[in-house]
Amino acid sequence: MPDFENLRLFTLTVRYPAEAYLDRMWCTACSEPVIEDADGNLVHQYDGTILDNVEDETYNELNRDWEPEGWLSDPDDRAAWVERFGDEKFFWPKADKVYFTKGTARSRARLLESYGAKVDIVESEPVIWLTPERIQQNRIAELEAELASLRSVS
Ligand SMILES: [Zn+2]
């Protein structure tokens, strides 16, 4: 059981292998396809406008037909996967969750890593619980600060 007084949360930062992506790019700002123009700039396909910040504004889409090398080559693994998921098709385990213990985050990280992803476990500071009293105290403190700044002006 987590200790709720000092609860820390965990999440994962996943970098999938380059070969697991489709050779296509998309703009994260508008979700439109991005292509390279004749001068080598990354541009929106629909109107040719150059992306300001390539690092932040493009992403590549994962190829749903990709599978890790040697995928289900072991007959026992194949039987277990098919029994559980209905067919042999590979899919990446979900990684967009918040985990309550480092152990569960780590086991999901290990699973993703076994398929070739690189994973960092990100840990939060202890969670601050806002009781109704605490919310009220915070609001009073905000209002008092605002009042003090108004008084200092006049
Ligand atoms: Zn865009």
Short mmCIF file of N, CA, C and O in Angstrom, two decimals, residues 57-129:
data_model
loop_
_atom_site.label_atom_id
_atom_site.label_comp_id
_atom_site.label_asym_id
_atom_site.label_seq_id
_atom_site.Cartn_x
_atom_site.Cartn_y
_atom_site.Cartn_z
N GLU A 57 8.09 20.65 -33.12
CA GLU A 57 6.87 20.67 -33.90
C GLU A 57 6.67 19.48 -34.82
O GLU A 57 5.70 19.43 -35.53
N THR A 58 7.58 18.56 -34.82
CA THR A 58 7.33 17.39 -35.66
C THR A 58 7.37 16.13 -34.82
O THR A 58 8.01 16.06 -33.79
N TYR A 59 6.65 15.17 -35.27
CA TYR A 59 6.84 13.84 -34.71
C TYR A 59 6.61 12.83 -35.80
O TYR A 59 6.01 13.13 -36.84
N ASN A 60 7.10 11.67 -35.59
CA ASN A 60 6.92 10.60 -36.54
C ASN A 60 5.90 9.63 -35.98
O ASN A 60 5.82 9.43 -34.79
N GLU A 61 5.14 9.05 -36.86
CA GLU A 61 4.09 8.14 -36.43
C GLU A 61 4.64 6.72 -36.34
O GLU A 61 5.36 6.27 -37.23
N LEU A 62 4.28 6.02 -35.27
CA LEU A 62 4.73 4.64 -35.13
C LEU A 62 4.08 3.76 -36.20
O LEU A 62 2.92 3.92 -36.53
N ASN A 63 4.87 2.87 -36.73
CA ASN A 63 4.41 1.93 -37.74
C ASN A 63 3.71 0.75 -37.05
O ASN A 63 4.36 -0.01 -36.33
N ARG A 64 2.42 0.63 -37.29
CA ARG A 64 1.67 -0.42 -36.60
C ARG A 64 2.02 -1.83 -37.10
O ARG A 64 1.64 -2.81 -36.48
N ASP A 65 2.71 -1.92 -38.23
CA ASP A 65 3.10 -3.23 -38.73
C ASP A 65 4.50 -3.65 -38.28
O ASP A 65 4.94 -4.76 -38.57
N TRP A 66 5.19 -2.73 -37.58
CA TRP A 66 6.53 -3.07 -37.09
C TRP A 66 6.42 -4.09 -35.96
O TRP A 66 5.45 -4.08 -35.20
N GLU A 67 7.41 -4.97 -35.88
CA GLU A 67 7.49 -5.84 -34.70
C GLU A 67 8.95 -6.05 -34.32
O GLU A 67 9.84 -5.92 -35.16
N PRO A 68 9.19 -6.32 -33.04
CA PRO A 68 10.58 -6.50 -32.61
C PRO A 68 11.21 -7.71 -33.30
O PRO A 68 10.50 -8.64 -33.72
N GLU A 69 12.53 -7.66 -33.41
CA GLU A 69 13.23 -8.76 -34.05
C GLU A 69 12.96 -10.07 -33.29
O GLU A 69 12.96 -10.09 -32.05
N GLY A 70 12.70 -11.11 -34.02
CA GLY A 70 12.45 -12.40 -33.40
C GLY A 70 11.10 -12.50 -32.70
O GLY A 70 10.91 -13.35 -31.83
N TRP A 71 10.17 -11.63 -33.09
CA TRP A 71 8.87 -11.56 -32.43
C TRP A 71 8.16 -12.91 -32.46
O TRP A 71 7.95 -13.48 -33.53
N LEU A 72 7.82 -13.43 -31.28
CA LEU A 72 7.08 -14.68 -31.10
C LEU A 72 7.74 -15.87 -31.82
O LEU A 72 7.04 -16.78 -32.27
N SER A 73 9.06 -15.84 -31.93
CA SER A 73 9.73 -16.99 -32.55
C SER A 73 9.73 -18.19 -31.60
O SER A 73 9.84 -19.33 -32.04
N ASP A 74 9.55 -17.91 -30.32
CA ASP A 74 9.45 -19.00 -29.35
C ASP A 74 7.99 -19.50 -29.33
O ASP A 74 7.07 -18.71 -29.11
N PRO A 75 7.77 -20.82 -29.59
CA PRO A 75 6.39 -21.34 -29.70
C PRO A 75 5.57 -21.12 -28.42
O PRO A 75 4.37 -20.85 -28.49
N ASP A 76 6.21 -21.23 -27.27
CA ASP A 76 5.48 -21.01 -26.01
C ASP A 76 5.03 -19.56 -25.88
O ASP A 76 3.90 -19.28 -25.46
N ASP A 77 5.95 -18.64 -26.24
CA ASP A 77 5.59 -17.22 -26.21
C ASP A 77 4.43 -16.94 -27.15
O ASP A 77 3.50 -16.20 -26.82
N ARG A 78 4.51 -17.55 -28.34
CA ARG A 78 3.47 -17.32 -29.35
C ARG A 78 2.12 -17.82 -28.83
O ARG A 78 1.12 -17.12 -28.90
N ALA A 79 2.10 -19.03 -28.28
CA ALA A 79 0.85 -19.60 -27.77
C ALA A 79 0.28 -18.72 -26.66
O ALA A 79 -0.93 -18.45 -26.62
N ALA A 80 1.15 -18.23 -25.77
CA ALA A 80 0.69 -17.40 -24.64
C ALA A 80 0.13 -16.08 -25.14
O ALA A 80 -0.92 -15.61 -24.67
N TRP A 81 0.82 -15.46 -26.13
CA TRP A 81 0.38 -14.16 -26.66
C TRP A 81 -0.97 -14.32 -27.37
O TRP A 81 -1.90 -13.53 -27.16
N VAL A 82 -1.08 -15.35 -28.22
CA VAL A 82 -2.31 -15.55 -28.98
C VAL A 82 -3.47 -15.85 -28.04
O VAL A 82 -4.58 -15.35 -28.22
N GLU A 83 -3.20 -16.64 -27.01
CA GLU A 83 -4.26 -16.94 -26.06
C GLU A 83 -4.75 -15.67 -25.37
O GLU A 83 -5.93 -15.47 -25.14
N ARG A 84 -3.80 -14.78 -25.06
CA ARG A 84 -4.16 -13.57 -24.33
C ARG A 84 -4.78 -12.49 -25.23
O ARG A 84 -5.72 -11.82 -24.82
N PHE A 85 -4.21 -12.33 -26.45
CA PHE A 85 -4.62 -11.18 -27.28
C PHE A 85 -5.35 -11.56 -28.56
O PHE A 85 -5.76 -10.69 -29.32
N GLY A 86 -5.48 -12.84 -28.85
CA GLY A 86 -6.31 -13.28 -29.98
C GLY A 86 -5.57 -13.48 -31.29
O GLY A 86 -6.02 -14.23 -32.13
N ASP A 87 -4.46 -12.76 -31.51
CA ASP A 87 -3.67 -12.99 -32.73
C ASP A 87 -2.20 -12.72 -32.42
O ASP A 87 -1.85 -12.44 -31.29
N GLU A 88 -1.35 -12.81 -33.47
CA GLU A 88 0.09 -12.71 -33.24
C GLU A 88 0.62 -11.29 -33.40
O GLU A 88 1.82 -11.07 -33.32
N LYS A 89 -0.29 -10.35 -33.66
CA LYS A 89 0.14 -9.00 -33.97
C LYS A 89 0.77 -8.31 -32.76
O LYS A 89 0.19 -8.28 -31.68
N PHE A 90 1.96 -7.73 -33.00
CA PHE A 90 2.64 -6.99 -31.93
C PHE A 90 1.98 -5.63 -31.73
O PHE A 90 1.55 -4.99 -32.69
N PHE A 91 1.91 -5.18 -30.49
CA PHE A 91 1.58 -3.77 -30.21
C PHE A 91 2.39 -3.34 -29.01
O PHE A 91 2.77 -4.15 -28.16
N TRP A 92 2.69 -2.03 -28.99
CA TRP A 92 3.45 -1.50 -27.87
C TRP A 92 2.56 -1.42 -26.62
O TRP A 92 1.44 -0.92 -26.71
N PRO A 93 3.07 -1.90 -25.50
CA PRO A 93 2.28 -1.77 -24.26
C PRO A 93 2.05 -0.29 -23.97
O PRO A 93 2.91 0.54 -24.26
N LYS A 94 0.91 0.04 -23.42
CA LYS A 94 0.62 1.43 -23.07
C LYS A 94 1.66 1.95 -22.09
O LYS A 94 2.09 1.24 -21.20
N ALA A 95 2.04 3.21 -22.29
CA ALA A 95 3.08 3.79 -21.42
C ALA A 95 2.68 5.17 -20.93
O ALA A 95 3.49 5.90 -20.38
N ASP A 96 1.39 5.52 -21.12
CA ASP A 96 0.97 6.89 -20.79
C ASP A 96 0.22 6.94 -19.45
O ASP A 96 -0.70 7.72 -19.28
N LYS A 97 0.61 6.06 -18.54
CA LYS A 97 -0.08 6.01 -17.26
C LYS A 97 0.76 6.65 -16.16
O LYS A 97 1.94 6.90 -16.33
N VAL A 98 0.09 6.88 -15.04
CA VAL A 98 0.77 7.29 -13.81
C VAL A 98 0.80 6.08 -12.90
O VAL A 98 -0.22 5.40 -12.73
N TYR A 99 1.98 5.80 -12.36
CA TYR A 99 2.13 4.62 -11.51
C TYR A 99 2.28 5.06 -10.06
O TYR A 99 2.91 6.08 -9.77
N PHE A 100 1.72 4.27 -9.16
CA PHE A 100 1.74 4.62 -7.74
C PHE A 100 2.96 4.07 -7.02
O PHE A 100 3.24 4.50 -5.91
N THR A 101 3.63 3.12 -7.62
CA THR A 101 4.86 2.61 -7.02
C THR A 101 5.94 2.54 -8.08
O THR A 101 5.65 2.37 -9.27
N LYS A 102 7.18 2.66 -7.61
CA LYS A 102 8.31 2.58 -8.55
C LYS A 102 8.39 1.18 -9.16
O LYS A 102 8.78 1.03 -10.31
N GLY A 103 8.01 0.17 -8.36
CA GLY A 103 8.07 -1.21 -8.85
C GLY A 103 7.18 -1.44 -10.07
O GLY A 103 7.61 -2.09 -11.02
N THR A 104 5.96 -0.89 -10.05
CA THR A 104 5.07 -1.10 -11.20
C THR A 104 5.57 -0.30 -12.40
O THR A 104 5.50 -0.78 -13.54
N ALA A 105 6.10 0.90 -12.14
CA ALA A 105 6.68 1.69 -13.24
C ALA A 105 7.86 0.94 -13.84
O ALA A 105 8.03 0.88 -15.06
N ARG A 106 8.69 0.37 -12.97
CA ARG A 106 9.89 -0.32 -13.43
C ARG A 106 9.51 -1.56 -14.25
O ARG A 106 10.13 -1.84 -15.28
N SER A 107 8.50 -2.30 -13.82
CA SER A 107 8.18 -3.52 -14.58
C SER A 107 7.61 -3.16 -15.95
O SER A 107 7.90 -3.85 -16.94
N ARG A 108 6.85 -2.05 -16.06
CA ARG A 108 6.38 -1.62 -17.38
C ARG A 108 7.57 -1.14 -18.23
O ARG A 108 7.64 -1.42 -19.43
N ALA A 109 8.51 -0.45 -17.59
CA ALA A 109 9.71 0.00 -18.30
C ALA A 109 10.49 -1.20 -18.84
O ALA A 109 10.93 -1.20 -20.00
N ARG A 110 10.66 -2.22 -18.02
CA ARG A 110 11.40 -3.42 -18.45
C ARG A 110 10.73 -4.09 -19.66
O ARG A 110 11.40 -4.55 -20.58
N LEU A 111 9.39 -4.14 -19.62
CA LEU A 111 8.66 -4.75 -20.73
C LEU A 111 8.90 -3.98 -22.02
O LEU A 111 9.21 -4.55 -23.07
N LEU A 112 8.78 -2.63 -21.94
CA LEU A 112 9.01 -1.79 -23.12
C LEU A 112 10.45 -1.95 -23.62
O LEU A 112 10.71 -2.02 -24.82
N GLU A 113 11.40 -2.00 -22.68
CA GLU A 113 12.81 -2.15 -23.05
C GLU A 113 13.06 -3.50 -23.71
O GLU A 113 13.90 -3.60 -24.60
N SER A 114 12.31 -4.53 -23.31
CA SER A 114 12.51 -5.85 -23.92
C SER A 114 12.13 -5.84 -25.40
O SER A 114 12.56 -6.69 -26.16
N TYR A 115 11.31 -4.84 -25.81
CA TYR A 115 10.93 -4.70 -27.23
C TYR A 115 11.81 -3.69 -27.95
O TYR A 115 11.55 -3.35 -29.10
N GLY A 116 12.80 -3.13 -27.26
CA GLY A 116 13.75 -2.25 -27.93
C GLY A 116 13.60 -0.77 -27.64
O GLY A 116 14.34 0.04 -28.18
N ALA A 117 12.61 -0.38 -26.81
CA ALA A 117 12.47 1.04 -26.46
C ALA A 117 13.49 1.41 -25.38
O ALA A 117 14.00 0.54 -24.68
N LYS A 118 13.78 2.71 -25.27
CA LYS A 118 14.59 3.22 -24.17
C LYS A 118 13.63 3.98 -23.25
O LYS A 118 12.84 4.79 -23.72
N VAL A 119 13.70 3.69 -21.96
CA VAL A 119 12.70 4.21 -21.05
C VAL A 119 13.36 4.86 -19.84
O VAL A 119 14.27 4.29 -19.24
N ASP A 120 12.92 6.06 -19.50
CA ASP A 120 13.30 6.70 -18.25
C ASP A 120 12.09 6.72 -17.33
O ASP A 120 10.98 7.03 -17.77
N ILE A 121 12.33 6.41 -16.07
CA ILE A 121 11.26 6.53 -15.07
C ILE A 121 11.36 7.92 -14.46
O ILE A 121 12.41 8.33 -14.01
N VAL A 122 10.25 8.65 -14.52
CA VAL A 122 10.20 10.02 -13.99
C VAL A 122 9.42 9.97 -12.68
O VAL A 122 8.32 9.41 -12.63
N GLU A 123 10.01 10.57 -11.62
CA GLU A 123 9.41 10.51 -10.29
C GLU A 123 8.96 11.90 -9.87
O GLU A 123 9.67 12.88 -10.09
N SER A 124 7.80 11.99 -9.26
CA SER A 124 7.30 13.29 -8.80
C SER A 124 7.88 13.63 -7.43
O SER A 124 8.41 12.77 -6.73
N GLU A 125 7.74 14.89 -7.05
CA GLU A 125 7.91 15.29 -5.65
C GLU A 125 6.74 14.68 -4.89
O GLU A 125 5.75 14.28 -5.50
N PRO A 126 6.81 14.64 -3.54
CA PRO A 126 5.65 14.13 -2.80
C PRO A 126 4.39 14.94 -3.14
O PRO A 126 4.45 16.16 -3.29
N VAL A 127 3.29 14.23 -3.28
CA VAL A 127 2.02 14.87 -3.61
C VAL A 127 1.56 15.74 -2.43
O VAL A 127 1.66 15.33 -1.28
N ILE A 128 1.09 16.93 -2.74
CA ILE A 128 0.53 17.82 -1.72
C ILE A 128 -0.99 17.70 -1.79
O ILE A 128 -1.59 17.97 -2.82
N TRP A 129 -1.59 17.28 -0.69
CA TRP A 129 -3.04 17.10 -0.65
C TRP A 129 -3.69 18.37 -0.17
O TRP A 129 -3.35 18.90 0.88
#
